[in-house]
XYZ file of C-alpha atoms in Angstrom:
469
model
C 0.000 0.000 0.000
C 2.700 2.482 1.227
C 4.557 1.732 -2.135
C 0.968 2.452 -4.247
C 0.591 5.942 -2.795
C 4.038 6.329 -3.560
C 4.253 5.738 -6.897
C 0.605 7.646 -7.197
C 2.478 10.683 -5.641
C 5.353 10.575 -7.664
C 3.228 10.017 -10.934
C 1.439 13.250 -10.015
C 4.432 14.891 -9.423
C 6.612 14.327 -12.336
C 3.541 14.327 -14.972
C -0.071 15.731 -14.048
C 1.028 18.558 -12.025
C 1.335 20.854 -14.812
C -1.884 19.955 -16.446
C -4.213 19.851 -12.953
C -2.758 22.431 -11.192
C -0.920 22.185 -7.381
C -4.428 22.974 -5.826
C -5.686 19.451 -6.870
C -3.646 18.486 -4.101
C -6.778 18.579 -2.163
C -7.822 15.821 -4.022
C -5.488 13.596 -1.922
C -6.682 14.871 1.802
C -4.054 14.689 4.643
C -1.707 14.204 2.063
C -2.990 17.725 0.429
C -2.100 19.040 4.202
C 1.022 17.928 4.127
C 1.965 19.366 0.924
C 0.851 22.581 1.657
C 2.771 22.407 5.066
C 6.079 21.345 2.923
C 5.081 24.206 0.723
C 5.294 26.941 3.479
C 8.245 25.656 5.459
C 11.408 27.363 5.460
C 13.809 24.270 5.835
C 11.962 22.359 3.262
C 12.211 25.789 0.671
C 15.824 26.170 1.473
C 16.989 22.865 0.618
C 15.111 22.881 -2.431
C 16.199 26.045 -3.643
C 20.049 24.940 -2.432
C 19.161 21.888 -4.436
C 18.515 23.710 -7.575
C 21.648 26.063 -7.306
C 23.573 23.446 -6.461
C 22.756 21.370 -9.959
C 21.340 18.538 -8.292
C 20.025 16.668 -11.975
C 23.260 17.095 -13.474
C 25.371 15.517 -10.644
C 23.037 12.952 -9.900
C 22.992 11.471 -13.337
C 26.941 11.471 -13.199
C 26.185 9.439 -10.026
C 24.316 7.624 -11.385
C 26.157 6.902 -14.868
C 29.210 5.977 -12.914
C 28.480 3.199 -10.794
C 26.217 1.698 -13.854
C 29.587 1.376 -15.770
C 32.064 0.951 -12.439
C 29.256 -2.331 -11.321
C 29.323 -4.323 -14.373
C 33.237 -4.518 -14.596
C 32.927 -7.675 -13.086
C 30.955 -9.399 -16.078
C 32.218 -7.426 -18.740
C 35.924 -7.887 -17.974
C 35.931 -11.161 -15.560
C 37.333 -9.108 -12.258
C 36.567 -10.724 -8.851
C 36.332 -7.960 -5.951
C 36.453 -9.194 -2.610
C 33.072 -10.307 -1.066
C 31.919 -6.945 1.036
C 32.762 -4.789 -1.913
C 31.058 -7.020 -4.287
C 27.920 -7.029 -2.026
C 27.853 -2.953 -2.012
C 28.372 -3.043 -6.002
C 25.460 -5.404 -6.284
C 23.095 -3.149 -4.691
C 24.491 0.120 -6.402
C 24.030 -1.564 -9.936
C 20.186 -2.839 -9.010
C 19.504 0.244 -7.767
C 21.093 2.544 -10.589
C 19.539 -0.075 -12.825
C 15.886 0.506 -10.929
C 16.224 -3.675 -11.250
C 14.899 -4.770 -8.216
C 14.746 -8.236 -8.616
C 18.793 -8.163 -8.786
C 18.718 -7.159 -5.236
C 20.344 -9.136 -2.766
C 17.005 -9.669 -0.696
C 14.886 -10.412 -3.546
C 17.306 -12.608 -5.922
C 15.858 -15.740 -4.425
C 12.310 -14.396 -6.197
C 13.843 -14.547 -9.774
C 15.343 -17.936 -9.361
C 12.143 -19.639 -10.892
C 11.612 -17.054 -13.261
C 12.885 -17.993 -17.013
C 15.741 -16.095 -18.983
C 12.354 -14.824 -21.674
C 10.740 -13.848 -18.856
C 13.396 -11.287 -17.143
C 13.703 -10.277 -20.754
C 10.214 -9.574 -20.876
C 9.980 -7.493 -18.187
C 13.164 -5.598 -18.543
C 11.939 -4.508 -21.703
C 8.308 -4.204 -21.467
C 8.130 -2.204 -18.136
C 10.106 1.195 -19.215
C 7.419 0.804 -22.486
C 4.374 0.995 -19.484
C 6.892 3.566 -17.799
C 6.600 5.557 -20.824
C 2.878 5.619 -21.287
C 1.839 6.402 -17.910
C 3.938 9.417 -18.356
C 2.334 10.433 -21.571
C -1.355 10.062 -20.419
C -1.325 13.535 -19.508
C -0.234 14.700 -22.705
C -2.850 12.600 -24.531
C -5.410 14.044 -21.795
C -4.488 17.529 -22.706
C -5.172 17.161 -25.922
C -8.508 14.967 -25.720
C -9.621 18.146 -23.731
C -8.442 20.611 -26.555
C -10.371 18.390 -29.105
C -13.016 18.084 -27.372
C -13.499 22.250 -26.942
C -13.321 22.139 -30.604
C -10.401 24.881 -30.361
C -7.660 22.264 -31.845
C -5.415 19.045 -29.813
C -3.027 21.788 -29.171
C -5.977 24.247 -27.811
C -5.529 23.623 -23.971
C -3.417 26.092 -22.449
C -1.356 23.658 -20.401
C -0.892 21.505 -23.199
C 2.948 22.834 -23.741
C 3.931 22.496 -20.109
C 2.198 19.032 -19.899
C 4.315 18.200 -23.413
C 7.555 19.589 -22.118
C 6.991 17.872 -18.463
C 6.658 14.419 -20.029
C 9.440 15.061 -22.206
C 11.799 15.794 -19.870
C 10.623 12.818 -17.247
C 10.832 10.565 -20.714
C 14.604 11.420 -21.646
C 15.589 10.479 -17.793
C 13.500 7.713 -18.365
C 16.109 6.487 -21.453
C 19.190 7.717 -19.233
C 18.493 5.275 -16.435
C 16.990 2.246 -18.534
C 18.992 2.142 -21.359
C 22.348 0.422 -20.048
C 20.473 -1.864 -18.314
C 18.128 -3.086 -20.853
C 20.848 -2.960 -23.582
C 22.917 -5.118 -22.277
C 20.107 -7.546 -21.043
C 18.972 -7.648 -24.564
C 23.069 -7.846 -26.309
C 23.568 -10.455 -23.704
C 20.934 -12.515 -25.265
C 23.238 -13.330 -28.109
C 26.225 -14.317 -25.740
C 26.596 -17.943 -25.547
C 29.127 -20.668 -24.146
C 30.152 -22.008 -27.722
C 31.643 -24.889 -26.088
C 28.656 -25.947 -24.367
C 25.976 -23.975 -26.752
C 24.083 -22.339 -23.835
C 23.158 -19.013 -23.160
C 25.927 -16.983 -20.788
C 23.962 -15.333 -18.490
C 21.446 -18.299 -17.604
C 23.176 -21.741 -18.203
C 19.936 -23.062 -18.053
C 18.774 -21.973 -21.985
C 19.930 -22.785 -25.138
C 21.548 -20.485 -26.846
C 19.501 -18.451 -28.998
C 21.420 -18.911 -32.144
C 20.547 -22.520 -32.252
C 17.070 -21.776 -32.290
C 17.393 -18.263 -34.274
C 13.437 -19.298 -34.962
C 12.501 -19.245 -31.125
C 10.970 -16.306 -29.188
C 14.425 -15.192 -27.583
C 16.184 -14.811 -30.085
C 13.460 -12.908 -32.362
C 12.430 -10.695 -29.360
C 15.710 -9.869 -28.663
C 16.862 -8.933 -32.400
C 13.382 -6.654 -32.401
C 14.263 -5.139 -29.269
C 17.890 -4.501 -30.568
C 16.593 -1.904 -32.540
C 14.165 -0.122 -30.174
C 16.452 0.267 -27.358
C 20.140 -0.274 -28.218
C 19.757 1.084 -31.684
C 16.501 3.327 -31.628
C 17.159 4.999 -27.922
C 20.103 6.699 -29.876
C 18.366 7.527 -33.114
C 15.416 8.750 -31.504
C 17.568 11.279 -29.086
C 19.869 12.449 -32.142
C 16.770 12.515 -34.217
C 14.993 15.167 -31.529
C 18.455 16.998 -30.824
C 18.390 17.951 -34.358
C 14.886 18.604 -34.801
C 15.466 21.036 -31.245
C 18.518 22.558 -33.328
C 20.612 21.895 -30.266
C 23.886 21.522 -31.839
C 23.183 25.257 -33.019
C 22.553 26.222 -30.028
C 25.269 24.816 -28.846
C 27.496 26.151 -31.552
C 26.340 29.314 -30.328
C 26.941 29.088 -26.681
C 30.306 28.630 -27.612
C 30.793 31.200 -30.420
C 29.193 33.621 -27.903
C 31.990 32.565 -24.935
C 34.526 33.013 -27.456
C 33.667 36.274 -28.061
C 33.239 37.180 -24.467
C 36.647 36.178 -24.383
C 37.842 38.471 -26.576
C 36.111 41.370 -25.926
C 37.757 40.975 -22.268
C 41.223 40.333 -24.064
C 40.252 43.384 -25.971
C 40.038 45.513 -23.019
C 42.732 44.281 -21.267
C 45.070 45.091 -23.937
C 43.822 48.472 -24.363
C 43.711 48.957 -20.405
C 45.913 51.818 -19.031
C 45.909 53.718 -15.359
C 43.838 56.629 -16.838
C 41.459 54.320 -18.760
C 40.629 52.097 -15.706
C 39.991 55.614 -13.630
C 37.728 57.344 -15.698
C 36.118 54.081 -16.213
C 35.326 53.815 -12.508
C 34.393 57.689 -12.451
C 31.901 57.304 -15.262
C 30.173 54.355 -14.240
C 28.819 51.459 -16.005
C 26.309 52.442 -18.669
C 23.291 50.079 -19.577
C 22.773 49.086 -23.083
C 19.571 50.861 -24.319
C 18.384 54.063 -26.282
C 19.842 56.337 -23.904
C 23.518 54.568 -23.600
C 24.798 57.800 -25.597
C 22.607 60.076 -23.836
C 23.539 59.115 -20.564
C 27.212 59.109 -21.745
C 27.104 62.240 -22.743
C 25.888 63.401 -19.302
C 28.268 61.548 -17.267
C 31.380 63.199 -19.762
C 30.026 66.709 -18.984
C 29.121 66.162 -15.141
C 33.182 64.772 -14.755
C 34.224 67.884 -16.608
C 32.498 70.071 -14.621
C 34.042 68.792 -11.555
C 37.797 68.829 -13.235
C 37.242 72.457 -14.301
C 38.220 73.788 -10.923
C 38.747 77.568 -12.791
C 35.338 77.026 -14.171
C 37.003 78.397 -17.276
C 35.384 76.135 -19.580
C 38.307 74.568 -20.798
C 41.194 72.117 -19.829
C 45.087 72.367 -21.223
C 47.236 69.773 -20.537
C 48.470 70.757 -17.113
C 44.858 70.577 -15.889
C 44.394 67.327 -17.147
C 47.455 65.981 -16.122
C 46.952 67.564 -12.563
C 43.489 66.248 -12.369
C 44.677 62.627 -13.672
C 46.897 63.077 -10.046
C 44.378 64.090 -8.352
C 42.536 60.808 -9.228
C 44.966 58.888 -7.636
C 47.413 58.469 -10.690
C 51.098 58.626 -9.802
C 52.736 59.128 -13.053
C 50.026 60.242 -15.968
C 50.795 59.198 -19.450
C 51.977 63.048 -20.545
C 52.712 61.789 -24.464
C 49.174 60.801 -24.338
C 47.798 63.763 -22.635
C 49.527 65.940 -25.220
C 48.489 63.942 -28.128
C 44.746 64.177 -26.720
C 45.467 68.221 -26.596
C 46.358 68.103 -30.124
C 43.938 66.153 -31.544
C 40.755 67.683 -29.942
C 41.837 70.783 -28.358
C 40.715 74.219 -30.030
C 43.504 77.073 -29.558
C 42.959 79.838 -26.835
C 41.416 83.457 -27.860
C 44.405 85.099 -25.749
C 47.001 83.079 -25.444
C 46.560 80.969 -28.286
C 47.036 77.489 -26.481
C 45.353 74.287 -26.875
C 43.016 73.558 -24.565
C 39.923 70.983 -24.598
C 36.756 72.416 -24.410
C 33.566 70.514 -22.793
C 32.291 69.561 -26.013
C 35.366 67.893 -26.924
C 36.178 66.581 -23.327
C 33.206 63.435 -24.598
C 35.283 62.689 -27.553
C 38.646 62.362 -25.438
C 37.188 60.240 -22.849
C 35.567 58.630 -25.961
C 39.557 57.702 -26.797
C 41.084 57.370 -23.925
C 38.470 54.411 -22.848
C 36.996 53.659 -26.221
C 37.085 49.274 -25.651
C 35.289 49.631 -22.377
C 32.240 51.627 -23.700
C 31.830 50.040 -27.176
C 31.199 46.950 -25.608
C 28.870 46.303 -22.489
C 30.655 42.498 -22.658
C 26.941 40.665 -23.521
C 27.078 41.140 -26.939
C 25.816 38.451 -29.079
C 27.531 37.655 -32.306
C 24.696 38.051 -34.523
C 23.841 41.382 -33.007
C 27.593 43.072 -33.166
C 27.633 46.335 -35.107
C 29.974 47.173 -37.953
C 32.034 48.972 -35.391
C 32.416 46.446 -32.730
C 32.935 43.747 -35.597
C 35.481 46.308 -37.096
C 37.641 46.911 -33.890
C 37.584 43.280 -33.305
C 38.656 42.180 -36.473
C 41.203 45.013 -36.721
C 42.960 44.059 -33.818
C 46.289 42.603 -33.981
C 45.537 39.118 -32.477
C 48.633 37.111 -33.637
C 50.922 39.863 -31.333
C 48.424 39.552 -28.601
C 48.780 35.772 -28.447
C 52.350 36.184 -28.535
C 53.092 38.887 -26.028
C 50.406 36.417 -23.425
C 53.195 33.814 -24.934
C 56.159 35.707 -23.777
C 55.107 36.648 -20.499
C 54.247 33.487 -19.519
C 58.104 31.928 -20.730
C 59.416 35.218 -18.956
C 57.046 34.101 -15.714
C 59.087 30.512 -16.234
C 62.091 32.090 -16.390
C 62.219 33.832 -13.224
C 60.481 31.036 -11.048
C 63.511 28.801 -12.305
C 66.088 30.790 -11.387
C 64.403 31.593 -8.381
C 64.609 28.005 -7.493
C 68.160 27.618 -8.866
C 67.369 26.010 -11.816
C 70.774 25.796 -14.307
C 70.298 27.600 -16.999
C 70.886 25.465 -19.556
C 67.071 23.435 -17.599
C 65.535 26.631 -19.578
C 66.210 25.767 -22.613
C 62.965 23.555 -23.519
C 61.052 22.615 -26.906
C 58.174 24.603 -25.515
C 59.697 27.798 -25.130
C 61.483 28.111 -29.126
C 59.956 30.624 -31.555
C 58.879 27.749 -33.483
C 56.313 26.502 -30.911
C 55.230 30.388 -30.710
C 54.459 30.656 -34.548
C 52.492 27.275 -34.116
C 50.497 28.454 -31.670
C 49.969 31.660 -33.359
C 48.838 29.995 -37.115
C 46.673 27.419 -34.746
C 44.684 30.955 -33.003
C 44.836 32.399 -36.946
C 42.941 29.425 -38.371
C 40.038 29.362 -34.929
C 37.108 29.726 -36.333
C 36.403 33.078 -34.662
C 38.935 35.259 -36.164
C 38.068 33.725 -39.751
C 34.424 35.671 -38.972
C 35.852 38.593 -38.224
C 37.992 38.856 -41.419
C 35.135 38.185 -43.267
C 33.546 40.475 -41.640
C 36.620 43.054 -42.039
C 36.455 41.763 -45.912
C 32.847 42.709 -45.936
C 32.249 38.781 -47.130
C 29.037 38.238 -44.436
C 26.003 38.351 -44.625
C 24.263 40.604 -42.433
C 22.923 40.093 -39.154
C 19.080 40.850 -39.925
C 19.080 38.443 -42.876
C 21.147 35.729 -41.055
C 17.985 35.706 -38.703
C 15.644 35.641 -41.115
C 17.176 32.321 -43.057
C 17.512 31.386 -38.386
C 21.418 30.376 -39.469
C 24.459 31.807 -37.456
C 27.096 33.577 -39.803
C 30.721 33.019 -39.299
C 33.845 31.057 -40.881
């Protein structure tokens, strides 16, 4: 009885609750009590939500997978563990297998029970599985038929659908090494003594290839060993999940070198005014608010209230912000480039218009990318600076630095010198590793995109195809 309920609970659970609704909990009495209790407690909420952050799914199906390969070493490669450890493995592989008849406590029950028999059941029952866990889909859309709106009418009808998909493809994960190899091992037999392997008590099937084993076994071949593969590729595809995945990693690749990007282009005064000016949300208003933020900072540098800034000021001012040695070449190049010559004097000086279009320079990388850019979505002047960029010299200077970090721990340690001297520190294996980051698939879009050989991004989401390489 206790088992019943459970499995009635559990059924709810993993497959009706998104078509009925939690409140049909009620529906169950004390049980609908309970519930609600679990519900409102703060324990129970905190270990589920720890359980969620913590990926439980993920790590238990590594569990899982791993002692369902680590318990059948013994009768795939002959090994003999000692007694207690083979007693702990049996019960790990019934219960990752969800065979309960291979229990220690219940093998006694299967003793009677025939080799066609086991394979019966082993193969049947994830097939009943299966059903029960797409009545509520079938349910959902008897109700949408019978509204006359459509099968696909009801407005749970998706969540039911996704629900039972989901509880279906961890269905496959746990049954399928189990039932595979209980159907495979059907055509295993003692050649010698022409009997089946795993039950000495049949023939073997291929003496018989007529018989029920070994035609149920060839037809179940291709549903679970064969099919359960098929069938999983066949809905990854129709999902587009290799795209997606594609595009997980494109898009992490070009996180990466955006942040590479602004690393390289990071100075003292760029990482100050950075700070100063704030982090600016993508949107309508990003210039706007830029804009705003330039002449507020001005404001506050212009201590004359003059209006303009020569290159004292600005060097003073870069001081004041806490930098001990300003970049004066680049302060006077700034002054060149956007400064507008005094009425008296005749000196450069930058005036609060141009002040935007120096910090503009000065911290360019940081504010042309907000670092979630998609690569579908990245202007002509992000794809531009990106493609522009001299990666080859980046990925050898990161080279260099990292022999010169060798260098120094070696002689630190009092290495000999002639210990540095190592195939993986020649030009040759720099120039490798440079043509290897040439040919990535990454920078081959963005000298495409340099070329002006893409296509562009509002089309490539209209034929709902990434571009690139």
């Amino acid at each position: 009885a206790v088992i019943g309920v459970t499995l009635v609970i559990g059924w709810y659970y993993v497959s009706w609750k998104p078509l009925v609704g939690v409140g049909s909990m009620r529906a169950f009495g004390k049980l609908g009590f309970v519930h609600k209790w679990l519900m409102q407690n703060y324990v129970y909420k905190s270990a589920l939500g720890n359980l969620r952050r913590t990926a439980f799914v993920p790590l238990f199906k590594i569990t899982v997978s791993y002692y369902q390969v680590t318990s059948n070493y013994p009768r795939v490669f002959n090994l003999h563990w000692p007694e207690t450890l083979a007693y702990v493995m049996q019960i790990l592989r019934s219960v990752t297998e969800v065979n309960i008849l291979g229990l220690p406590s219940f093998i006694c029950l299967a003793i009677n029970i025939s080799y066609a028999n086991k394979l019966l059941l082993a193969t049947l029952v994830p097939v009943g599985v299966a059903i029960c866990l797409l009545v509520p889909v079938l349910a959902a859309v008897t109700l949408g038929v019978v509204s006359g709106k459509g099968a696909f009418s009801h407005p749970r009808v998706r969540a039911t659908l996704d629900r039972a998909g989901n509880a279906l493809c961890f269905l496959f994960f746990v049954v399928y090494p189990a039932v595979s190899i209980q159907v495979i091992q059907t055509f295993r037999c003692d050649e010698e003594l022409e009997l089946l392997h795993a039950d000495y008590g049949e023939v073997c099937p291929y003496m018989d290839q007529g018989g029920f084993n070994f035609s149920f076994a060839v037809f179940c071949t291709f549903v679970y060993p064969v099919g359960i593969p098929l069938l999983m590729y066949s809905l990854m595809r129709w999902y587009r999940v290799p795209e997606i995945a594609g595009s997980k990693v494109r898009n992490a690749m070009l996180e990466s070198m955006i942040l590479k990007l602004q690393q390289e282009h990071s100075s003292p005064e760029s990482d100050t005014l950075v700070k100063l000016i704030g982090n600016i949300p993508a949107g309508e208003d990003r210039e706007r608010l830029f804009q705003q933020r330039c002449h507020e900072l001005f404001n506050q540098i212009d201590a004359d209230e003059s209006g303009a800034l020569d290159a004292g000021e600005l060097i003073d001012s870069f001081k004041l912000m806490g930098i001990e040695n300003p970049n004066v070449d680049l302060v006077s190049m700034l002054v060149e480039e956007y400064g507008s010559p005094d009425e008296e004097s005749g000196e450069l000086a930058i005036l609060e218009d141009s002040f935007v279009h120096v910090i503009r320079h000065i911290c360019r990388v940081f504010y042309l990318f907000t670092g979630f850019e998609k690569l579908e979505e990245l202007t002509h002047e992000q794809l531009a600076d990106l493609s522009n960029h001299d990666w080859d010299r980046c990925i050898h200077l990161h080279f260099m630095s990292k022999h010169q970090q060798g260098r120094q721990a070696m002689l630190e340690d009092g290495t000999p010198l002639s210990a540095l001297r190592s195939p993986g520190t020649t030009r040759g294996t720099a120039r490798r590793t440079m043509r290897r980051t040439k040919s990535s698939g990454m920078i081959a879009t963005l000298a495409a995109a340099r070329s002006g050989s893409f296509v562009g991004a509002d089309q490539q989401q209209r034929r709902g195809r990434w571009f690139g390489a």
